[in-house]
GROMACS .gro file of C-alpha atoms in nm:
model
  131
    1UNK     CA    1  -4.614  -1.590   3.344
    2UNK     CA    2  -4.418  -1.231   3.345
    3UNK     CA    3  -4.288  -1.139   3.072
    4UNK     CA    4  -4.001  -0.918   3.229
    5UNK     CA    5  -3.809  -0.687   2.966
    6UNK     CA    6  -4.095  -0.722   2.660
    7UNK     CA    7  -4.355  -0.523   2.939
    8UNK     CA    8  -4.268  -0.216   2.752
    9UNK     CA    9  -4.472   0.072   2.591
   10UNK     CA   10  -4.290  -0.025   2.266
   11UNK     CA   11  -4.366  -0.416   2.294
   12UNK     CA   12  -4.724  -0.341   2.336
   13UNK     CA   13  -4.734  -0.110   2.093
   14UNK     CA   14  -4.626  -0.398   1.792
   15UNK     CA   15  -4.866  -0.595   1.994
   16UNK     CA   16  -5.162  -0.365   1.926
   17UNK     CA   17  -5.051  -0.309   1.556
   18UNK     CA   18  -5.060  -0.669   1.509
   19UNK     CA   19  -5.380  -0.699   1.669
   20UNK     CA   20  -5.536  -0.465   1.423
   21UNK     CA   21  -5.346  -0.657   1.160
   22UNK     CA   22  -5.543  -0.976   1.275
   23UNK     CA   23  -5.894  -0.832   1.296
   24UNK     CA   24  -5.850  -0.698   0.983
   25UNK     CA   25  -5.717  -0.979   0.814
   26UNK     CA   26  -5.972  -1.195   0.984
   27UNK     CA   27  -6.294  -0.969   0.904
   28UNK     CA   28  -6.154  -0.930   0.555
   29UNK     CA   29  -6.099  -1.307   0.538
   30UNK     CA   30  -6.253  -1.563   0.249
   31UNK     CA   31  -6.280  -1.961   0.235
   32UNK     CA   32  -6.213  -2.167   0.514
   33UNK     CA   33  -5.834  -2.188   0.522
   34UNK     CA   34  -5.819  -1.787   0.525
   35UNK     CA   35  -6.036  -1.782   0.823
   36UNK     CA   36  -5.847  -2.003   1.024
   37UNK     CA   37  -5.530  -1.845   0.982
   38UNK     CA   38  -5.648  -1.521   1.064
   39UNK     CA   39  -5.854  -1.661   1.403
   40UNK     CA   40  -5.537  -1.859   1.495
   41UNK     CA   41  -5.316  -1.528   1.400
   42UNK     CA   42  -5.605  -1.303   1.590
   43UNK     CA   43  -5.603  -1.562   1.902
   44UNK     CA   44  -5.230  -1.512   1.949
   45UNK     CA   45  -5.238  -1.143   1.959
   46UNK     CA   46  -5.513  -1.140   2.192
   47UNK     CA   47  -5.317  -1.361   2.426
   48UNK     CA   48  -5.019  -1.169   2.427
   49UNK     CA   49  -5.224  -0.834   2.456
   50UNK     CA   50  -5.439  -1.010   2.814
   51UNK     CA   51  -5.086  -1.119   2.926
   52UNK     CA   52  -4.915  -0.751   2.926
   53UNK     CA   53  -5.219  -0.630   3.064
   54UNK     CA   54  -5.221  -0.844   3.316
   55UNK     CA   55  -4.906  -0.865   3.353
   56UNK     CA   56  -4.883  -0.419   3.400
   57UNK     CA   57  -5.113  -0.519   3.690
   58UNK     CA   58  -4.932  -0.738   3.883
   59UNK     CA   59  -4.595  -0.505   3.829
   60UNK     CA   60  -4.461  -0.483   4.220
   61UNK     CA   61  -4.326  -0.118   4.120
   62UNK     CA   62  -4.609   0.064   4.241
   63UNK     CA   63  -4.789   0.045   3.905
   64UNK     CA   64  -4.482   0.230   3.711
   65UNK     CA   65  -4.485  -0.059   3.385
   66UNK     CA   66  -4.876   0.020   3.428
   67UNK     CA   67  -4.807   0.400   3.440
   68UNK     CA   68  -4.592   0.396   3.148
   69UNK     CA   69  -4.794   0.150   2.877
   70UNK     CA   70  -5.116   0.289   2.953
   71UNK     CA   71  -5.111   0.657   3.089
   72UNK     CA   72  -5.005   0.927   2.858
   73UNK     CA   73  -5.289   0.992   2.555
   74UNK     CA   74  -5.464   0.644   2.752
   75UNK     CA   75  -5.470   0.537   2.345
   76UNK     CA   76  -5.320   0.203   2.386
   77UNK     CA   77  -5.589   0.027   2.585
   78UNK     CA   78  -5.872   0.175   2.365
   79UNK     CA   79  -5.726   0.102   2.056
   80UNK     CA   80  -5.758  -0.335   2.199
   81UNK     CA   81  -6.139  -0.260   2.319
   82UNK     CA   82  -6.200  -0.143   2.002
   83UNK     CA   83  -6.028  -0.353   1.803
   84UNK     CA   84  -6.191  -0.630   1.982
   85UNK     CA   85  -6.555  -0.459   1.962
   86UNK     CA   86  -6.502  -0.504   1.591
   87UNK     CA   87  -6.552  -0.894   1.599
   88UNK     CA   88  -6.904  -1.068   1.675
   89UNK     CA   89  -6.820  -1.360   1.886
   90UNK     CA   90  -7.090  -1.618   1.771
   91UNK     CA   91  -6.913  -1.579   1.447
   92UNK     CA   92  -6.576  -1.729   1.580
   93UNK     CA   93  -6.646  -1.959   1.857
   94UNK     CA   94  -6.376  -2.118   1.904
   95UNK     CA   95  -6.245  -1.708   2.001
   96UNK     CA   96  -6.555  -1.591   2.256
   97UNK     CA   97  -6.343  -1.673   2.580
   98UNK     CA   98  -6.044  -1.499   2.476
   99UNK     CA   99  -6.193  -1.218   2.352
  100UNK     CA  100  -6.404  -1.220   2.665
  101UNK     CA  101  -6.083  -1.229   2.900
  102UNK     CA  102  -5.908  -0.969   2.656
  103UNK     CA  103  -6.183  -0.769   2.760
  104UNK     CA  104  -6.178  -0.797   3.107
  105UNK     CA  105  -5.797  -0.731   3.113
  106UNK     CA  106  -5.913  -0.398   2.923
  107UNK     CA  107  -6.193  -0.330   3.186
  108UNK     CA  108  -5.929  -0.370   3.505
  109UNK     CA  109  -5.648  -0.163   3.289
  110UNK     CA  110  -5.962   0.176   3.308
  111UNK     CA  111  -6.027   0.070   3.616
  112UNK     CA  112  -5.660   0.173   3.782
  113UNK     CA  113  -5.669   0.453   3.562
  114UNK     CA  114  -6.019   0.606   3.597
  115UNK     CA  115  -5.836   0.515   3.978
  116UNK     CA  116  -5.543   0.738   3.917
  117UNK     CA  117  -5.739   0.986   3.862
  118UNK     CA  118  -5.791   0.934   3.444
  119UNK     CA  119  -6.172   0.886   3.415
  120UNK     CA  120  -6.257   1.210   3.201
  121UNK     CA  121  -5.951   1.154   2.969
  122UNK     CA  122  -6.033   0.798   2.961
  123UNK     CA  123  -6.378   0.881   2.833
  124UNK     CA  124  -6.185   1.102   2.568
  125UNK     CA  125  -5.970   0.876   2.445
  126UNK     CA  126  -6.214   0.572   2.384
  127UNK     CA  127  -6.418   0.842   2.179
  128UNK     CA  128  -6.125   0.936   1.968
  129UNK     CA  129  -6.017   0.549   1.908
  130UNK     CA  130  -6.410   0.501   1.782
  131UNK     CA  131  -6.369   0.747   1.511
   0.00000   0.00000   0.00000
């Protein structure tokens, strides 16, 4: 499913803010109820994060939506990896697939741009987004 106009740097920038929001809320979580909320709040984002990846991939434009999310500082797509290293799967289940397929969108979004020519900087950036 595209998802036209909202494949923007801006989009995915709430996107990744309100992915952080999620893993934070869900590792900072208590009781049941709390935990669900913040895995179904935390499944959402991840969905809409894999889709705009995705999505940047599939852009006929030679790559530009790709090109313009992504490339710059390269922050964006290590801020989700990381984000997403945060969480121990076996610990929400019903999340492992996602997370896994979040994580593979991640993976091909380095791949074009360790392609481009970004491998070094790439390298750089995931360091930065660690500390």
């Amino acid at each position: 499913m595209a998802l036209g106009n909202k494949l923007t740097a801006a989009h995915f920038d709430d996107v990744v803010v309100k992915l952080h929001a999620a893993v934070e809320s869900l590792l900072q979580s208590r009781g049941h109820v709390q935990s669900t909320k913040a895995e179904i709040e935390l499944l959402t984002q991840v969905e809409v994060a894999r889709r705009l990846m995705i999505d940047s991939l599939y852009e006929p434009d030679d790559r530009k939506a790709l090109k313009e999310i992504f490339g710059g500082d390269l922050a964006r797509v290590c801020r989700v990896r990381v984000a997403l290293e945060q969480l121990d799967p076996a610990t929400i289940p019903r999340a492992g697939q996602q997370l896994s397929k979040c994580l593979m969108a991640c993976q091909s979004i380095e791949d074009v741009l360790a392609d481009l020519g970004f491998s070094r900087a790439l390298q750089e950036a995931k360091e930065q987004q660690r500390q």
